[in-house]
């Protein structure tokens, strides 16, 4: 099995398509690569199928025009929770003080439904992790490693015309547009922002 990020991105896209088969109103995933290495304390720092399903809740909320978060996207409200339940996610009884109902977990029925998808994605994630944490003393990692970069790149703020923003590695944004769930337009890096191309 190849361990390149494009392969992991393809597995993420396939897992997303598997969710879409059960929830046809879920929009397409514009850039699966944007989830690789992405971290969000409110949505879950670890990339997993559970995290992908969490993101699918946001996708369905956007397609329905439902505002499912507040506090700059950190607090997940009861509207998020209602859609999460539709997708097979359970939740604690009480909301977290700062992130609300973001701490969702797969229920037994969803685990059974998505078992093949979860197994396939887990293999791809394991291979990706092995490839990106390999012994660097004996392998050539290119100019980014020689110049002290982690290879992940520095995230900059990308904005949308409706006022929303995300932090993104410019090279990820260059691969494919990242579409705003609020208005459907692409995020862009404002002119005058240092991008740091190496």
Short mmCIF file of C-alpha atoms in Angstrom, two decimals:
data_model
loop_
_atom_site.label_atom_id
_atom_site.label_comp_id
_atom_site.label_asym_id
_atom_site.label_seq_id
_atom_site.Cartn_x
_atom_site.Cartn_y
_atom_site.Cartn_z
CA UNK A 1 0.00 0.00 0.00
CA UNK A 2 1.31 3.44 -0.91
CA UNK A 3 1.67 5.82 2.00
CA UNK A 4 1.64 9.14 0.15
CA UNK A 5 -0.73 11.88 1.32
CA UNK A 6 -2.73 11.71 -1.96
CA UNK A 7 -3.60 8.10 -1.13
CA UNK A 8 -4.80 9.13 2.32
CA UNK A 9 -6.76 11.98 0.72
CA UNK A 10 -8.38 9.45 -1.63
CA UNK A 11 -9.33 7.24 1.34
CA UNK A 12 -10.83 10.25 3.12
CA UNK A 13 -12.83 11.09 0.00
CA UNK A 14 -14.04 7.48 -0.23
CA UNK A 15 -15.06 7.47 3.44
CA UNK A 16 -16.94 10.74 2.85
CA UNK A 17 -18.71 9.15 -0.13
CA UNK A 18 -19.69 6.23 2.13
CA UNK A 19 -21.33 8.70 4.52
CA UNK A 20 -23.07 10.40 1.57
CA UNK A 21 -24.66 7.07 0.57
CA UNK A 22 -26.54 7.11 3.89
CA UNK A 23 -27.03 10.90 3.95
CA UNK A 24 -27.44 12.16 0.34
CA UNK A 25 -27.84 15.80 1.37
CA UNK A 26 -24.22 15.84 2.58
CA UNK A 27 -22.25 18.11 0.20
CA UNK A 28 -19.10 16.86 -1.50
CA UNK A 29 -15.85 17.25 0.41
CA UNK A 30 -14.04 20.05 -1.43
CA UNK A 31 -10.50 19.24 -0.26
CA UNK A 32 -9.94 16.04 1.74
CA UNK A 33 -6.27 17.05 2.04
CA UNK A 34 -7.34 19.90 4.31
CA UNK A 35 -8.20 17.39 7.04
CA UNK A 36 -4.73 15.82 7.02
CA UNK A 37 -2.73 17.23 9.90
CA UNK A 38 -5.51 19.69 10.74
CA UNK A 39 -6.17 20.22 14.42
CA UNK A 40 -9.15 21.69 16.16
CA UNK A 41 -9.78 21.31 19.86
CA UNK A 42 -13.50 21.88 19.32
CA UNK A 43 -13.91 19.35 16.50
CA UNK A 44 -11.29 16.85 17.61
CA UNK A 45 -7.56 16.99 17.03
CA UNK A 46 -7.12 13.40 15.84
CA UNK A 47 -8.05 12.46 12.31
CA UNK A 48 -10.34 9.43 12.43
CA UNK A 49 -13.63 8.23 10.97
CA UNK A 50 -15.39 9.61 14.05
CA UNK A 51 -13.87 13.02 13.33
CA UNK A 52 -14.90 12.71 9.68
CA UNK A 53 -18.49 11.98 10.73
CA UNK A 54 -18.31 15.00 13.06
CA UNK A 55 -17.26 17.14 10.07
CA UNK A 56 -20.13 15.62 8.06
CA UNK A 57 -22.53 16.97 10.69
CA UNK A 58 -21.17 20.46 9.93
CA UNK A 59 -21.55 19.76 6.19
CA UNK A 60 -25.20 18.80 6.54
CA UNK A 61 -25.84 21.79 8.79
CA UNK A 62 -24.35 24.04 6.10
CA UNK A 63 -26.46 22.45 3.37
CA UNK A 64 -29.59 23.01 5.47
CA UNK A 65 -28.62 26.58 6.35
CA UNK A 66 -28.47 25.67 10.04
CA UNK A 67 -26.12 27.56 12.32
CA UNK A 68 -24.71 24.68 14.39
CA UNK A 69 -21.95 26.52 16.25
CA UNK A 70 -21.24 29.83 17.92
CA UNK A 71 -18.23 31.48 19.59
CA UNK A 72 -16.21 31.45 16.36
CA UNK A 73 -17.11 27.82 15.67
CA UNK A 74 -15.98 26.48 19.04
CA UNK A 75 -19.34 25.98 20.77
CA UNK A 76 -21.45 23.19 19.23
CA UNK A 77 -25.11 23.86 19.98
CA UNK A 78 -28.24 21.69 20.16
CA UNK A 79 -28.81 22.07 16.42
CA UNK A 80 -25.42 20.42 15.90
CA UNK A 81 -26.46 17.76 18.38
CA UNK A 82 -29.72 16.98 16.56
CA UNK A 83 -27.89 16.39 13.26
CA UNK A 84 -25.15 14.42 15.03
CA UNK A 85 -27.82 12.05 16.36
CA UNK A 86 -29.16 11.58 12.80
CA UNK A 87 -25.67 10.51 11.70
CA UNK A 88 -25.24 7.99 14.51
CA UNK A 89 -23.28 10.01 17.04
CA UNK A 90 -23.92 9.88 20.79
CA UNK A 91 -23.11 12.69 23.21
CA UNK A 92 -22.66 13.41 26.89
CA UNK A 93 -25.77 14.51 28.77
CA UNK A 94 -24.44 17.97 29.55
CA UNK A 95 -22.60 20.27 27.13
CA UNK A 96 -18.94 21.08 27.66
CA UNK A 97 -18.62 24.68 28.99
CA UNK A 98 -16.52 25.90 26.04
CA UNK A 99 -17.18 23.45 23.17
CA UNK A 100 -20.81 22.47 23.83
CA UNK A 101 -21.82 19.15 22.30
CA UNK A 102 -18.66 18.68 20.21
CA UNK A 103 -17.53 15.59 22.12
CA UNK A 104 -19.61 13.09 20.14
CA UNK A 105 -18.87 9.38 19.74
CA UNK A 106 -20.10 6.71 17.34
CA UNK A 107 -23.09 4.75 18.58
CA UNK A 108 -23.13 0.93 18.19
CA UNK A 109 -25.39 1.02 15.10
CA UNK A 110 -23.10 3.49 13.31
CA UNK A 111 -20.03 1.41 14.23
CA UNK A 112 -21.66 -1.62 12.62
CA UNK A 113 -22.80 0.32 9.53
CA UNK A 114 -19.40 1.91 8.89
CA UNK A 115 -17.08 -0.92 10.08
CA UNK A 116 -15.57 -1.63 6.60
CA UNK A 117 -15.10 2.10 5.99
CA UNK A 118 -13.49 2.62 9.41
CA UNK A 119 -11.14 -0.34 8.89
CA UNK A 120 -10.05 0.92 5.46
CA UNK A 121 -9.49 4.46 6.71
CA UNK A 122 -7.63 3.23 9.80
CA UNK A 123 -5.18 1.27 7.58
CA UNK A 124 -4.56 4.37 5.46
CA UNK A 125 -4.06 6.54 8.55
CA UNK A 126 -1.65 4.02 10.05
CA UNK A 127 0.38 3.88 6.83
CA UNK A 128 0.39 7.68 6.59
CA UNK A 129 1.58 7.99 10.20
CA UNK A 130 4.32 5.42 9.63
CA UNK A 131 5.48 7.26 6.51
CA UNK A 132 5.53 10.69 8.15
CA UNK A 133 7.25 9.59 11.37
CA UNK A 134 9.87 7.34 9.73
CA UNK A 135 13.51 7.47 10.75
CA UNK A 136 14.55 10.77 9.19
CA UNK A 137 18.26 10.17 9.84
CA UNK A 138 18.30 7.65 6.98
CA UNK A 139 15.81 9.20 4.58
CA UNK A 140 15.83 12.26 2.36
CA UNK A 141 12.88 14.56 3.01
CA UNK A 142 13.68 17.36 0.58
CA UNK A 143 14.15 21.11 1.00
CA UNK A 144 11.49 21.59 3.68
CA UNK A 145 13.41 19.34 6.08
CA UNK A 146 16.75 21.01 5.25
CA UNK A 147 15.33 24.45 6.04
CA UNK A 148 13.83 23.49 9.38
CA UNK A 149 10.20 23.20 8.33
CA UNK A 150 8.12 20.41 9.80
CA UNK A 151 6.80 19.75 6.31
CA UNK A 152 3.32 20.72 7.44
CA UNK A 153 3.81 24.37 6.59
CA UNK A 154 2.74 27.49 8.40
CA UNK A 155 -0.97 28.14 8.49
CA UNK A 156 -2.25 31.52 7.42
CA UNK A 157 -5.71 33.02 7.63
CA UNK A 158 -7.89 32.43 4.57
CA UNK A 159 -11.06 34.50 4.38
CA UNK A 160 -14.43 34.23 2.67
CA UNK A 161 -16.53 37.10 1.34
CA UNK A 162 -19.16 36.44 4.03
CA UNK A 163 -16.64 37.17 6.79
CA UNK A 164 -15.77 33.63 7.92
CA UNK A 165 -12.12 32.57 8.10
CA UNK A 166 -10.01 29.43 8.49
CA UNK A 167 -6.34 28.75 9.11
CA UNK A 168 -4.79 26.78 6.27
CA UNK A 169 -1.41 25.84 4.83
CA UNK A 170 -1.17 27.82 1.55
CA UNK A 171 -0.01 24.75 -0.41
CA UNK A 172 -3.18 22.90 0.65
CA UNK A 173 -5.35 25.79 -0.53
CA UNK A 174 -3.42 25.82 -3.82
CA UNK A 175 -4.30 22.13 -4.46
CA UNK A 176 -8.05 22.77 -4.63
CA UNK A 177 -10.50 25.42 -3.42
CA UNK A 178 -11.84 25.12 0.11
CA UNK A 179 -15.46 26.15 0.00
CA UNK A 180 -17.26 28.07 2.74
CA UNK A 181 -20.13 26.13 4.26
CA UNK A 182 -21.91 29.39 5.00
CA UNK A 183 -22.10 30.97 1.55
CA UNK A 184 -20.57 28.41 -0.80
CA UNK A 185 -17.77 30.69 -2.03
CA UNK A 186 -14.07 29.74 -1.86
CA UNK A 187 -11.78 30.83 0.93
CA UNK A 188 -8.82 32.93 -0.24
CA UNK A 189 -5.65 34.31 1.27
CA UNK A 190 -5.97 38.12 1.44
CA UNK A 191 -3.49 40.19 -0.55
CA UNK A 192 -0.54 41.37 1.48
CA UNK A 193 -0.41 38.26 3.72
CA UNK A 194 3.05 36.72 3.78
CA UNK A 195 2.70 33.19 2.45
CA UNK A 196 6.24 31.93 3.02
CA UNK A 197 6.79 29.80 -0.07
CA UNK A 198 9.97 27.78 0.39
#
